[in-house]
Amino acid sequence: MNPALQQFVSVALPIMVTLVATIWIASWSQNKRFDDLRDDINRRFEDMNRRFEELRGDMNRRFQEVNVRLERIEAKLDNHEERIVRVEERTSPVRR
C-alpha cells in the first residue's frame, strides 16, 4: 500500500470520522434541547392563555353584574323622576 494512503487511513480518516460523529451528536443534542425548550414555552403559553380565558370570563361576569345593577338604578331614577313631576304638578301654583 502507498505510504501516503496508509498514513491517511491510519491517522486522518479516524480523525475525520470522529469529527463528523461528534458534530452529528452535538447537533442532535442541541436539537433535542431546542425541542425541549419549545415544548416548555408552548406549555407556558397554553397555561397563560388558559389563565387569560379564566380572567376574561370573570371580567365578563362582573360586567354583566354591573349592567344589571345599572339597569335597576336607571329604573329607580325613572320612577323617582315620575314622582317628582307629579309632586311638582300638585304643588305648583300655576295650573296647566
Coordinates of N, CA, C and O in Angstrom, one line a residue:
M1 N 0.8 -1.2 0.0 CA 0.0 0.0 0.0 C 0.9 1.2 0.0 O 2.0 1.2 0.6
N2 N 0.4 2.3 -0.6 CA 1.1 3.5 -0.7 C 1.3 4.1 0.7 O 0.4 4.2 1.5
P3 N 2.5 4.6 1.1 CA 2.7 5.1 2.4 C 1.8 6.3 2.7 O 1.4 6.5 3.8
A4 N 1.6 7.2 1.7 CA 0.7 8.3 2.0 C -0.7 7.9 2.2 O -1.4 8.4 3.1
L5 N -1.2 6.9 1.5 CA -2.5 6.4 1.6 C -2.6 5.7 3.0 O -3.6 5.8 3.7
Q6 N -1.6 4.9 3.3 CA -1.6 4.2 4.6 C -1.6 5.2 5.8 O -2.3 5.0 6.8
Q7 N -0.9 6.3 5.6 CA -0.9 7.3 6.7 C -2.2 8.0 6.8 O -2.8 8.3 7.8
F8 N -2.9 8.3 5.6 CA -4.2 8.9 5.6 C -5.2 8.0 6.3 O -6.0 8.4 7.1
V9 N -5.2 6.7 5.9 CA -6.2 5.7 6.5 C -5.9 5.6 8.0 O -6.9 5.4 8.8
S10 N -4.7 5.6 8.4 CA -4.4 5.3 9.9 C -4.5 6.6 10.7 O -4.8 6.4 11.9
V11 N -4.4 7.8 10.2 CA -4.4 9.0 11.0 C -5.6 9.9 10.7 O -6.4 10.2 11.5
A12 N -5.7 10.3 9.4 CA -6.6 11.3 9.0 C -8.1 10.8 9.0 O -9.0 11.5 9.5
L13 N -8.3 9.6 8.5 CA -9.6 9.0 8.4 C -10.3 8.9 9.8 O -11.4 9.3 9.9
P14 N -9.6 8.3 10.8 CA -10.3 8.2 12.1 C -10.6 9.6 12.7 O -11.6 9.7 13.4
I15 N -9.7 10.5 12.5 CA -10.0 11.9 13.0 C -11.2 12.5 12.3 O -12.1 13.1 12.9
M16 N -11.3 12.3 11.0 CA -12.4 12.8 10.3 C -13.7 12.2 10.7 O -14.7 12.8 10.9
V17 N -13.7 10.8 10.9 CA -14.9 10.1 11.3 C -15.3 10.6 12.7 O -16.5 10.8 13.0
T18 N -14.3 10.8 13.6 CA -14.6 11.2 14.9 C -15.2 12.6 14.9 O -16.2 12.9 15.6
L19 N -14.6 13.5 14.1 CA -15.2 14.9 14.0 C -16.6 14.9 13.4 O -17.5 15.6 14.0
V20 N -16.9 14.1 12.4 CA -18.2 14.0 11.8 C -19.2 13.5 12.9 O -20.3 14.0 13.0
A21 N -18.8 12.4 13.5 CA -19.7 11.8 14.6 C -19.9 12.8 15.7 O -21.0 12.9 16.2
T22 N -18.9 13.5 16.1 CA -19.0 14.5 17.2 C -20.0 15.6 16.8 O -20.8 16.0 17.6
I23 N -19.8 16.1 15.6 CA -20.6 17.2 15.1 C -22.1 16.7 15.0 O -23.0 17.4 15.4
W24 N -22.3 15.5 14.5 CA -23.6 15.0 14.4 C -24.3 14.8 15.7 O -25.4 15.2 15.9
I25 N -23.6 14.3 16.7 CA -24.1 14.1 18.0 C -24.4 15.4 18.7 O -25.4 15.6 19.4
A26 N -23.5 16.4 18.5 CA -23.7 17.7 19.1 C -24.9 18.4 18.5 O -25.8 19.0 19.3
S27 N -25.1 18.3 17.2 CA -26.3 18.9 16.6 C -27.6 18.2 17.0 O -28.6 18.8 17.3
W28 N -27.5 16.9 17.2 CA -28.7 16.1 17.6 C -29.0 16.5 19.0 O -30.2 16.7 19.4
S29 N -28.0 16.6 19.9 CA -28.2 17.0 21.3 C -28.8 18.4 21.4 O -29.7 18.7 22.1
Q30 N -28.3 19.3 20.5 CA -28.7 20.7 20.6 C -30.2 20.8 20.1 O -31.0 21.5 20.6
N31 N -30.5 20.0 19.0 CA -31.9 20.0 18.5 C -32.8 19.4 19.6 O -34.0 19.9 19.7
K32 N -32.4 18.5 20.4 CA -33.2 17.9 21.5 C -33.4 19.0 22.5 O -34.5 19.1 23.0
R33 N -32.4 19.8 22.8 CA -32.6 20.9 23.7 C -33.6 21.9 23.2 O -34.4 22.4 24.0
F34 N -33.5 22.2 21.9 CA -34.4 23.2 21.3 C -35.8 22.6 21.4 O -36.8 23.4 21.6
D35 N -36.0 21.3 21.1 CA -37.3 20.7 21.2 C -37.9 20.8 22.6 O -39.0 21.1 22.8
D36 N -37.0 20.5 23.6 CA -37.5 20.6 25.0 C -37.8 22.0 25.3 O -38.9 22.3 26.0
L37 N -37.0 23.0 24.9 CA -37.3 24.4 25.2 C -38.6 24.8 24.5 O -39.5 25.5 25.1
R38 N -38.8 24.4 23.2 CA -40.1 24.7 22.5 C -41.3 24.1 23.2 O -42.3 24.8 23.4
D39 N -41.2 22.9 23.7 CA -42.3 22.3 24.4 C -42.6 23.0 25.7 O -43.7 23.2 26.0
D40 N -41.5 23.4 26.4 CA -41.7 24.2 27.6 C -42.4 25.5 27.4 O -43.3 25.9 28.1
I41 N -41.9 26.2 26.3 CA -42.5 27.5 26.0 C -44.0 27.3 25.6 O -44.9 28.1 26.0
N42 N -44.3 26.3 24.8 CA -45.7 26.1 24.4 C -46.5 25.8 25.6 O -47.7 26.3 25.6
R43 N -46.0 25.0 26.5 CA -46.8 24.7 27.7 C -47.1 25.9 28.5 O -48.2 26.2 29.0
R44 N -46.1 26.8 28.6 CA -46.3 28.0 29.4 C -47.3 29.0 28.7 O -48.1 29.6 29.3
F45 N -47.2 29.0 27.3 CA -48.2 29.9 26.6 C -49.6 29.3 26.8 O -50.6 30.1 26.9
E46 N -49.8 28.0 26.7 CA -51.1 27.4 26.9 C -51.6 27.7 28.3 O -52.8 28.0 28.5
D47 N -50.7 27.6 29.3 CA -51.2 28.0 30.7 C -51.6 29.4 30.8 O -52.6 29.8 31.4
M48 N -50.8 30.3 30.1 CA -51.1 31.7 30.2 C -52.4 32.0 29.4 O -53.3 32.8 29.9
N49 N -52.6 31.4 28.3 CA -53.9 31.5 27.5 C -55.1 31.0 28.4 O -56.1 31.7 28.4
R50 N -54.9 29.9 29.0 CA -56.0 29.4 29.9 C -56.3 30.4 31.0 O -57.5 30.7 31.3
R51 N -55.3 31.0 31.6 CA -55.5 31.9 32.7 C -56.2 33.2 32.1 O -57.1 33.7 32.8
F52 N -55.8 33.7 30.9 CA -56.4 34.8 30.3 C -57.9 34.5 30.1 O -58.8 35.4 30.3
E53 N -58.2 33.3 29.6 CA -59.6 33.0 29.4 C -60.4 33.0 30.7 O -61.6 33.4 30.7
E54 N -59.8 32.5 31.8 CA -60.5 32.5 33.1 C -60.7 33.9 33.5 O -61.8 34.3 34.0
L55 N -59.7 34.8 33.4 CA -59.9 36.2 33.7 C -60.9 36.9 32.9 O -61.7 37.7 33.4
R56 N -60.9 36.6 31.6 CA -61.9 37.2 30.7 C -63.3 36.8 31.1 O -64.2 37.6 31.1
G57 N -63.5 35.5 31.5 CA -64.8 35.0 31.9 C -65.2 35.7 33.2 O -66.4 36.2 33.3
D58 N -64.3 35.9 34.2 CA -64.6 36.6 35.4 C -65.0 38.0 35.1 O -65.9 38.6 35.7
M59 N -64.2 38.7 34.2 CA -64.4 40.1 33.9 C -65.8 40.2 33.2 O -66.6 41.2 33.6
N60 N -66.1 39.4 32.3 CA -67.4 39.4 31.6 C -68.6 39.2 32.6 O -69.6 39.9 32.5
R61 N -68.4 38.3 33.6 CA -69.4 38.1 34.6 C -69.6 39.3 35.4 O -70.7 39.7 35.7
R62 N -68.5 39.9 35.8 CA -68.6 41.2 36.7 C -69.2 42.3 35.9 O -70.0 43.1 36.4
F63 N -68.9 42.5 34.6 CA -69.5 43.5 33.8 C -71.0 43.3 33.7 O -71.8 44.2 33.7
Q64 N -71.4 42.0 33.6 CA -72.8 41.7 33.5 C -73.5 42.1 34.8 O -74.6 42.6 34.8
E65 N -72.9 41.8 35.9 CA -73.4 42.2 37.2 C -73.6 43.7 37.3 O -74.6 44.2 37.8
V66 N -72.6 44.4 36.9 CA -72.6 45.9 36.9 C -73.7 46.4 36.0 O -74.5 47.3 36.4
N67 N -73.9 45.8 34.8 CA -75.0 46.2 33.9 C -76.4 46.0 34.6 O -77.3 46.8 34.4
V68 N -76.5 44.9 35.3 CA -77.8 44.6 35.9 C -78.1 45.7 37.0 O -79.2 46.2 37.1
R69 N -77.1 46.0 37.8 CA -77.2 47.0 38.8 C -77.5 48.4 38.2 O -78.4 49.1 38.7
L70 N -76.8 48.7 37.1 CA -77.1 50.0 36.5 C -78.5 50.1 35.9 O -79.2 51.1 36.0
E71 N -79.0 49.0 35.4 CA -80.4 49.0 34.9 C -81.4 49.1 36.0 O -82.4 49.8 35.9
R72 N -81.1 48.5 37.2 CA -82.0 48.7 38.3 C -82.0 50.1 38.8 O -83.0 50.7 39.1
I73 N -80.8 50.8 38.9 CA -80.6 52.2 39.3 C -81.4 53.1 38.3 O -82.1 54.0 38.7
E74 N -81.2 52.8 37.0 CA -81.9 53.6 36.0 C -83.4 53.5 36.1 O -84.1 54.5 36.0
A75 N -83.9 52.3 36.4 CA -85.4 52.1 36.6 C -85.8 52.9 37.8 O -86.9 53.6 37.8
K76 N -85.1 52.9 38.9 CA -85.4 53.6 40.1 C -85.4 55.1 39.8 O -86.3 55.9 40.3
L77 N -84.4 55.6 39.1 CA -84.3 57.0 38.7 C -85.5 57.4 37.9 O -86.1 58.5 38.1
D78 N -85.9 56.6 36.9 CA -87.1 56.9 36.1 C -88.3 57.0 37.0 O -89.2 57.9 36.8
N79 N -88.5 56.1 38.0 CA -89.6 56.1 38.9 C -89.6 57.4 39.7 O -90.6 58.0 39.9
H80 N -88.4 57.8 40.2 CA -88.3 59.0 41.0 C -88.6 60.2 40.2 O -89.2 61.2 40.7
E81 N -88.2 60.2 39.0 CA -88.4 61.4 38.1 C -89.9 61.5 37.9 O -90.5 62.6 38.0
E82 N -90.6 60.4 37.7 CA -92.1 60.5 37.5 C -92.8 61.0 38.8 O -93.7 61.8 38.7
R83 N -92.3 60.6 39.9 CA -92.9 61.0 41.2 C -92.6 62.5 41.4 O -93.5 63.2 41.9
I84 N -91.4 63.0 41.1 CA -91.1 64.4 41.2 C -91.9 65.2 40.3 O -92.5 66.3 40.8
V85 N -92.2 64.8 39.1 CA -93.0 65.5 38.2 C -94.4 65.6 38.8 O -95.1 66.7 38.8
R86 N -95.0 64.5 39.3 CA -96.3 64.5 39.9 C -96.4 65.5 41.1 O -97.4 66.2 41.3
V87 N -95.3 65.4 42.0 CA -95.3 66.3 43.1 C -95.3 67.8 42.7 O -96.0 68.7 43.2
E88 N -94.4 68.1 41.7 CA -94.4 69.4 41.1 C -95.7 69.9 40.6 O -96.1 71.0 40.7
E89 N -96.4 69.0 39.9 CA -97.7 69.3 39.3 C -98.7 69.6 40.4 O -99.5 70.5 40.3
R90 N -98.7 68.9 41.5 CA -99.6 69.1 42.6 C -99.3 70.4 43.4 O -100.3 71.0 43.9
T91 N -98.1 70.7 43.5 CA -97.7 71.8 44.4 C -97.5 73.1 43.6 O -97.2 74.1 44.2
S92 N -97.6 73.1 42.3 CA -97.3 74.2 41.5 C -98.5 75.2 41.7 O -99.7 74.8 41.6
P93 N -98.2 76.5 41.9 CA -99.3 77.5 42.0 C -99.9 77.7 40.6 O -101.1 78.2 40.6
V94 N -99.2 77.5 39.6 CA -99.8 77.7 38.2 C -100.3 76.4 37.7 O -99.5 75.4 37.6
R95 N -101.6 76.3 37.4 CA -102.1 75.0 36.9 C -102.0 75.0 35.3 O -102.1 76.0 34.7
R96 N -101.7 73.9 34.8 CA -101.5 73.7 33.4 C -102.8 73.3 32.7 O -103.6 72.7 33.1

